[in-house]
Amino acid sequence: MMHTNRNARRWVLAATGLIAAVISAPAIAQEVTATTDAPTAAEAEELETVVVKGLRKSLQSAVNKKRRAAQIVDAIDAEDAGKLPDNNVTEAISRITGVQITRARGEGGEVMIRGMSDVQTTLNGSPNNAGVGRAASLNDIPAELLKSVQVYKTRTADQVEGGIAGTVNVDLRRPLDLKKGWTLAGSVRNVYGSIGDTESPYGSALIAKRFDTELGEMGFLLNLSYQENNYNEQYVISETPALFWCCSTQWDSVPDQANDISIYRSQYGVESGKVRRPSFNAAYQWRVNEYLDFVLEASSFTSKENRAYSALNTRIKDSPGVLSNIVYGDGPGTRRTITSMTVTDPDTTDTNVLPVGPTSRDDRNEAENTRLNFETHWRKDRTTINFTAYRDENTFNNQWMTQTLRLNGLTGFNIDMNSNKVPGGGPFVEYLGASPDDASAYGLKEFEDGKGFEKSDETVFALDLTYRLSEDKFLRAFQTGYRRSERNLSRSYGYRYAGFNNPVDISDVPGAELELVQSNVGGSDEPSWYRMSRKGLVSNYDAFRNFLFTERDYQGGSGDWDDVVVDTERLLGSFESNEKTAAIYAQLTYGFKIGEIPVDGIIGARNVRTWGDSTTMNRRNQLVGGVYQETSYEVTQEGSGMDFMPNANAVIHFTPKLQLRLAYTVNIQRPNFTDTSTFVFYDTLGCNCGWGGNPNLRPNKETSYDASLEYYFGRGGIVSAAVYSKEPDGFIIYGYDNVDYNGTNYRIGRPVNAAGGKFEGIELNAQGFFEFLPSPWDNFGAQANFTHNTKAEILFEYYNGQPITQSQIDTIPGIFDAPNNSKNTYNLALYYDTPKFSARVAYNYRDTWRANLDGYSALGYSTYFEPTERLDAAINWTPVKYMTLSLEGTNLTEDMSQAHYGADNLIPQGVRVAARTVQLSARFRY
């Protein structure tokens, strides 16, 4: 019934979009007829002089950016100071053609463009990173500080390399963008979530002044923002379907050890937390005269998160449990998928208890991203010179503690991996001999704490020169530039753990205070369980550490429990790196006519040299006097490379409103720094194998071909159709290399470059107001866009370090499916806009997609997320000139995230429930 209702709702919404398209068709037809000739002078002037405000203004501004850009780009502009159409950048760009996002913890997460997730983020046109990553978190940049967001799907030589999927550029406000005199603006907002009754307050303030002096025009701006995201999400999932492994009491109870596939464990889980984001942007501009201006700005984006999750784990493997009552489903080839079973403890008197009980983790994450930026621009006659210098400093710190409890007295459990007691299907467990809602049944099995620190600083200088060659000759302009960067970064990581062979009664643990956790995903017979509260442990942490130090049966990690804080270690997760780049580019702008049809475009190339080094500790094991020892030694490796990236594009102007855009682009995506770590562990005691990073990884190099037919009408109206083909070569996956170490060949598992791939698809887009209708119907408008990825595949050579065989290619569906790609995505929106009142209803649909490769599930059992949909609505009322009140709702249908294993849906993985939100806000500007 649930799927039936969902499908019915989807058809209704799709029909609404079609009706909107039909209504606007007469306007489009009229425009096509009227614009086969060049526009009159009055018509041309109208495009530039009609003053519009609010939603119309933002749509018109965004469309004009697309129309005039050299690249294929889509944009979203703020309606006024402090108001994007959505609460954060990720949610806003999800409505752009070709963009897909994931959602978790109450907000948008990862961004994909045209089926690929290697997205570059830039701030005011310059790359912006977080921690030791290659991109920043767009959610940490508050919408209240933004002027505009652009999604570039192609690039020209003057843009910095990176992000083979595309680039998301965020433009912050600057004082000379605003009106003369003082500008005061601000907003307050509170978001109410339906799960956990959460509330999330937001606030922002902007003060700016633009004024004339004897020295020229000046302006200053200070924009402050504070956001909270309080989230609560519930889930039921299973993990990692794979073969059983030898050898234990369980192994003998597996009927077909070579082919029987089972999940590793199931989880009922609750994840909740609070993210606080204080941010600011300060800018000063001085326009000396019409030829020269200066910009000095500083920005800081901070994220502080307290995250807690607790999951009632029922583990099947790594267990003494004996299997019985096994029921099978389908599997690829000769494999059989276990869909239900009984697991029994063969000896309830020993210390080897069934691994069933809650695992709970508490995280404290803090990220800060700061930038100090200076720019100067000089222009006179035919020459323009731009100079930019900036310094980024960013950090990411993470501290965590994880507790694992066991359910004492448990004799066994029945598990159904496709139970109708879970919405949409998922794992349901019946516990035998003990109940998770009995607080007296718990014992402490293991405890871990750890920390990680990331730090990065980057200094960049860039100089660009543009010379206008002519107005109407073939060569119109020449542009060249040089960019130099240096980035220093480090990552330190460490953890320690202690455990007990026989779980310790909770009453004997210092500081242990149990708190109840309740699962609520909308199913039946949902369990509750207990965890030790973080507050109780922290308030008695010294006594708790001493208990672990003196009473534990085993321990490990990078330190012991007599230390006040955990030590860091220098393994794969810890390194120091330095990266320098020097890039030079040149490009020519050209123009000519084919008959009476103008053609213009850009042809250019960018060449970048990258060099640097990475230092970490390698490790090897050996027997010394019959005693096992591990020895460490420092390794530094240098590397360098050169990449040449040509590009060419052309715009054919069939009429002043109809144009065809063609583009050829080459781009690169550098490997992340963790993958290129010099760390390697050599196992010298028999297997001649090991694992580690790979400093010899090469960038993923992509060649793309694009075409976009665009028709512009009215104010902010557009109908467009695009096709694209992207050919990346060098995706990074987990494989192995043969390495010579002290004259012996070792098989080292590590990241390697995969073979090529191919991404092809089409994009359709239409938007505009119904200006052909009489008032008040001309205040309505609509938007519809659709993306169809006809091909999205990566030719993986390895899976979990093992070569993929031709037999597997022939028998396993979806083996080359690119992660994170949905075949179909579409958006529908209907809006109404007047100076006093505006409203918007928006619907987003995303088709099935494959999750990232986890490397542990059996081949053919990748996680696939099922289609998702989202319905949002907003109403804005401006009772007085300087104030707007808003009522907004998101995820109104309370859509759930569901997943299954295998491209052919072998068994459900489970469900994650996200909240519906309602928010009230007020904005003012003066």
Short mmCIF file of C-alpha atoms in Angstrom, two decimals, residues 31-258:
data_model
loop_
_atom_site.label_atom_id
_atom_site.label_comp_id
_atom_site.label_asym_id
_atom_site.label_seq_id
_atom_site.Cartn_x
_atom_site.Cartn_y
_atom_site.Cartn_z
CA GLU A 31 8.15 34.03 -28.58
CA VAL A 32 9.56 31.69 -31.25
CA THR A 33 7.37 33.28 -33.90
CA ALA A 34 8.16 36.80 -32.81
CA THR A 35 11.93 36.41 -32.54
CA THR A 36 12.89 34.87 -35.84
CA ASP A 37 14.04 38.39 -36.69
CA ALA A 38 16.41 40.49 -34.60
CA PRO A 39 14.71 42.37 -31.75
CA THR A 40 13.91 46.03 -32.12
CA ALA A 41 15.91 48.57 -30.20
CA ALA A 42 13.03 48.95 -27.76
CA GLU A 43 12.91 45.20 -27.18
CA ALA A 44 16.66 45.06 -26.59
CA GLU A 45 16.44 47.94 -24.16
CA GLU A 46 13.56 46.24 -22.32
CA LEU A 47 15.77 43.26 -21.53
CA GLU A 48 18.13 45.54 -19.64
CA THR A 49 15.91 48.25 -18.14
CA VAL A 50 12.80 46.56 -16.75
CA VAL A 51 13.15 46.58 -12.96
CA VAL A 52 12.05 43.40 -11.22
CA LYS A 53 12.30 42.30 -7.61
CA GLY A 54 12.07 39.19 -5.46
CA LEU A 55 11.84 35.79 -7.10
CA ARG A 56 11.53 37.24 -10.61
CA LYS A 57 14.72 39.21 -10.08
CA SER A 58 16.67 36.21 -8.84
CA LEU A 59 15.50 34.01 -11.72
CA GLN A 60 16.29 36.68 -14.29
CA SER A 61 19.75 37.29 -12.82
CA ALA A 62 20.53 33.55 -12.78
CA VAL A 63 19.38 33.08 -16.38
CA ASN A 64 21.45 36.05 -17.53
CA LYS A 65 24.53 34.47 -15.94
CA LYS A 66 23.91 31.31 -17.93
CA ARG A 67 23.23 33.20 -21.12
CA ARG A 68 26.40 35.29 -21.02
CA ALA A 69 28.84 32.71 -19.63
CA ALA A 70 31.62 31.21 -21.71
CA GLN A 71 31.02 27.85 -20.01
CA ILE A 72 27.95 25.66 -19.61
CA VAL A 73 26.75 26.84 -16.23
CA ASP A 74 23.57 27.09 -14.14
CA ALA A 75 23.09 29.55 -11.31
CA ILE A 76 20.88 30.36 -8.34
CA ASP A 77 20.81 33.92 -7.04
CA ALA A 78 19.59 35.11 -3.66
CA GLU A 79 16.17 36.78 -3.81
CA ASP A 80 17.45 39.53 -1.51
CA ALA A 81 20.06 39.91 1.21
CA GLY A 82 20.08 36.71 3.22
CA LYS A 83 17.57 34.68 1.21
CA LEU A 84 18.41 31.78 -1.07
CA PRO A 85 15.44 29.67 -2.21
CA ASP A 86 16.58 26.98 0.27
CA ASN A 87 18.24 26.95 3.67
CA ASN A 88 21.66 25.76 2.50
CA VAL A 89 23.72 25.59 -0.65
CA THR A 90 23.43 21.84 -1.14
CA GLU A 91 19.62 21.85 -0.97
CA ALA A 92 19.41 24.85 -3.30
CA ILE A 93 21.56 23.39 -6.08
CA SER A 94 19.69 20.06 -5.92
CA ARG A 95 17.04 21.82 -8.04
CA ILE A 96 19.54 22.53 -10.82
CA THR A 97 19.44 20.34 -13.91
CA GLY A 98 21.98 17.52 -13.69
CA VAL A 99 22.63 17.86 -9.95
CA GLN A 100 21.92 15.03 -7.51
CA ILE A 101 22.50 15.03 -3.74
CA THR A 102 22.39 12.67 -0.80
CA ARG A 103 20.68 13.63 2.46
CA ALA A 104 21.56 12.71 6.03
CA ARG A 105 21.31 14.24 9.51
CA GLY A 106 18.62 16.69 8.53
CA GLU A 107 20.36 18.31 5.56
CA GLY A 108 21.83 17.77 2.13
CA GLY A 109 25.14 15.92 1.96
CA GLU A 110 27.24 14.79 -0.98
CA VAL A 111 26.81 16.53 -4.35
CA MET A 112 26.94 14.77 -7.71
CA ILE A 113 26.95 16.52 -11.10
CA ARG A 114 25.93 14.49 -14.12
CA GLY A 115 26.40 11.26 -12.20
CA MET A 116 29.89 11.98 -10.85
CA SER A 117 30.89 12.92 -7.31
CA ASP A 118 34.35 14.49 -7.87
CA VAL A 119 33.07 18.04 -7.38
CA GLN A 120 35.31 21.05 -6.81
CA THR A 121 34.15 23.86 -4.52
CA THR A 122 35.31 27.45 -5.04
CA LEU A 123 34.75 30.63 -3.07
CA ASN A 124 34.51 33.78 -5.19
CA GLY A 125 36.11 31.78 -8.01
CA SER A 126 39.07 30.34 -6.04
CA PRO A 127 39.30 26.71 -4.77
CA ASN A 128 38.25 26.17 -1.19
CA ASN A 129 39.17 23.08 0.87
CA ALA A 130 38.31 21.58 4.26
CA GLY A 131 40.80 19.72 6.46
CA VAL A 132 43.05 17.59 4.27
CA GLY A 133 40.34 17.18 1.63
CA ARG A 134 40.10 18.51 -1.90
CA ALA A 135 36.76 20.29 -1.39
CA ALA A 136 34.86 22.17 1.30
CA SER A 137 31.56 21.23 2.91
CA LEU A 138 28.92 23.39 1.27
CA ASN A 139 26.70 23.02 4.33
CA ASP A 140 29.26 24.92 6.40
CA ILE A 141 28.78 28.01 4.20
CA PRO A 142 25.50 29.57 5.39
CA ALA A 143 22.96 30.65 2.81
CA GLU A 144 22.50 33.97 4.60
CA LEU A 145 25.99 35.11 3.49
CA LEU A 146 25.58 34.30 -0.18
CA LYS A 147 25.01 36.41 -3.24
CA SER A 148 24.93 33.62 -5.82
CA VAL A 149 25.84 29.98 -6.44
CA GLN A 150 26.93 28.67 -9.84
CA VAL A 151 27.32 25.08 -11.01
CA TYR A 152 29.91 24.87 -13.81
CA LYS A 153 29.60 21.77 -15.97
CA THR A 154 32.45 22.73 -18.29
CA ARG A 155 35.50 24.89 -17.73
CA THR A 156 37.74 27.26 -19.65
CA ALA A 157 41.51 27.59 -19.32
CA ASP A 158 41.31 30.57 -16.95
CA GLN A 159 39.53 28.45 -14.32
CA VAL A 160 41.57 26.42 -11.84
CA GLU A 161 41.80 22.72 -12.62
CA GLY A 162 40.02 20.13 -10.45
CA GLY A 163 36.56 18.66 -10.04
CA ILE A 164 36.04 16.47 -13.10
CA ALA A 165 32.34 16.26 -12.23
CA GLY A 166 32.05 20.04 -12.19
CA THR A 167 32.58 23.04 -9.96
CA VAL A 168 30.25 24.64 -7.44
CA ASN A 169 31.23 28.29 -7.00
CA VAL A 170 29.90 30.37 -4.11
CA ASP A 171 29.95 34.15 -4.43
CA LEU A 172 29.79 36.12 -1.19
CA ARG A 173 28.35 39.60 -1.04
CA ARG A 174 30.60 42.63 -1.48
CA PRO A 175 29.73 46.21 -0.49
CA LEU A 176 29.78 47.73 -3.99
CA ASP A 177 27.15 45.16 -5.03
CA LEU A 178 24.69 47.01 -2.77
CA LYS A 179 22.88 50.32 -3.09
CA LYS A 180 24.43 53.65 -2.14
CA GLY A 181 24.38 54.53 1.54
CA TRP A 182 23.66 52.20 4.42
CA THR A 183 22.28 48.69 4.05
CA LEU A 184 20.98 46.87 7.11
CA ALA A 185 19.54 43.39 6.80
CA GLY A 186 18.95 40.40 8.97
CA SER A 187 16.87 37.31 9.54
CA VAL A 188 15.70 35.01 12.31
CA ARG A 189 14.33 31.55 11.79
CA ASN A 190 13.31 28.51 13.79
CA VAL A 191 12.98 25.05 12.26
CA TYR A 192 10.76 22.43 13.88
CA GLY A 193 11.49 18.74 13.16
CA SER A 194 8.86 16.01 13.36
CA ILE A 195 11.23 13.35 14.76
CA GLY A 196 12.40 13.96 18.29
CA ASP A 197 10.54 17.30 18.42
CA THR A 198 13.74 19.15 17.55
CA GLU A 199 14.10 22.90 17.10
CA SER A 200 16.89 24.56 15.12
CA PRO A 201 17.35 28.34 15.43
CA TYR A 202 19.03 30.49 12.78
CA GLY A 203 20.03 34.14 12.78
CA SER A 204 21.94 36.52 10.52
CA ALA A 205 22.81 40.20 10.32
CA LEU A 206 24.34 42.37 7.59
CA ILE A 207 25.59 45.91 7.89
CA ALA A 208 27.17 47.70 4.95
CA LYS A 209 27.79 51.15 3.60
CA ARG A 210 28.65 52.33 0.11
CA PHE A 211 29.82 55.94 -0.12
CA ASP A 212 31.82 58.47 -2.16
CA THR A 213 34.99 60.17 -0.96
CA GLU A 214 37.62 62.45 -2.47
CA LEU A 215 39.74 59.34 -2.98
CA GLY A 216 37.04 57.47 -4.85
CA GLU A 217 34.08 55.25 -4.04
CA MET A 218 34.39 52.99 -1.02
CA GLY A 219 32.34 50.42 0.80
CA PHE A 220 32.52 48.10 3.74
CA LEU A 221 30.40 45.12 4.70
CA LEU A 222 30.07 42.85 7.71
CA ASN A 223 27.84 39.80 7.46
CA LEU A 224 27.30 37.53 10.47
CA SER A 225 25.44 34.24 10.67
CA TYR A 226 24.64 31.65 13.30
CA GLN A 227 22.89 28.38 12.51
CA GLU A 228 21.92 25.29 14.45
CA ASN A 229 20.87 21.99 13.01
CA ASN A 230 19.33 19.73 15.65
CA TYR A 231 18.57 16.40 14.03
CA ASN A 232 17.13 13.04 15.00
CA GLU A 233 16.95 10.17 12.51
CA GLN A 234 15.95 6.54 12.92
CA TYR A 235 17.03 3.55 10.89
CA VAL A 236 16.91 -0.22 10.53
CA ILE A 237 19.60 -1.72 8.31
CA SER A 238 21.71 -4.78 7.65
CA GLU A 239 25.39 -4.76 6.75
CA THR A 240 27.88 -6.39 4.42
CA PRO A 241 26.43 -9.52 2.80
CA ALA A 242 29.33 -11.90 2.10
CA LEU A 243 30.50 -15.49 2.44
CA PHE A 244 31.16 -17.05 5.83
CA TRP A 245 34.80 -17.70 6.71
CA CYS A 246 36.63 -20.55 8.36
CA CYS A 247 36.91 -21.78 11.05
CA SER A 248 34.67 -21.94 14.13
CA THR A 249 31.66 -23.76 15.52
CA GLN A 250 29.61 -21.65 13.14
CA TRP A 251 31.54 -22.76 10.05
CA ASP A 252 30.39 -26.38 10.35
CA SER A 253 26.72 -25.29 10.43
CA VAL A 254 26.91 -23.50 7.06
CA PRO A 255 25.33 -25.86 4.48
CA ASP A 256 27.22 -24.59 1.40
CA GLN A 257 30.37 -22.87 2.59
CA ALA A 258 31.48 -21.92 -0.92
#
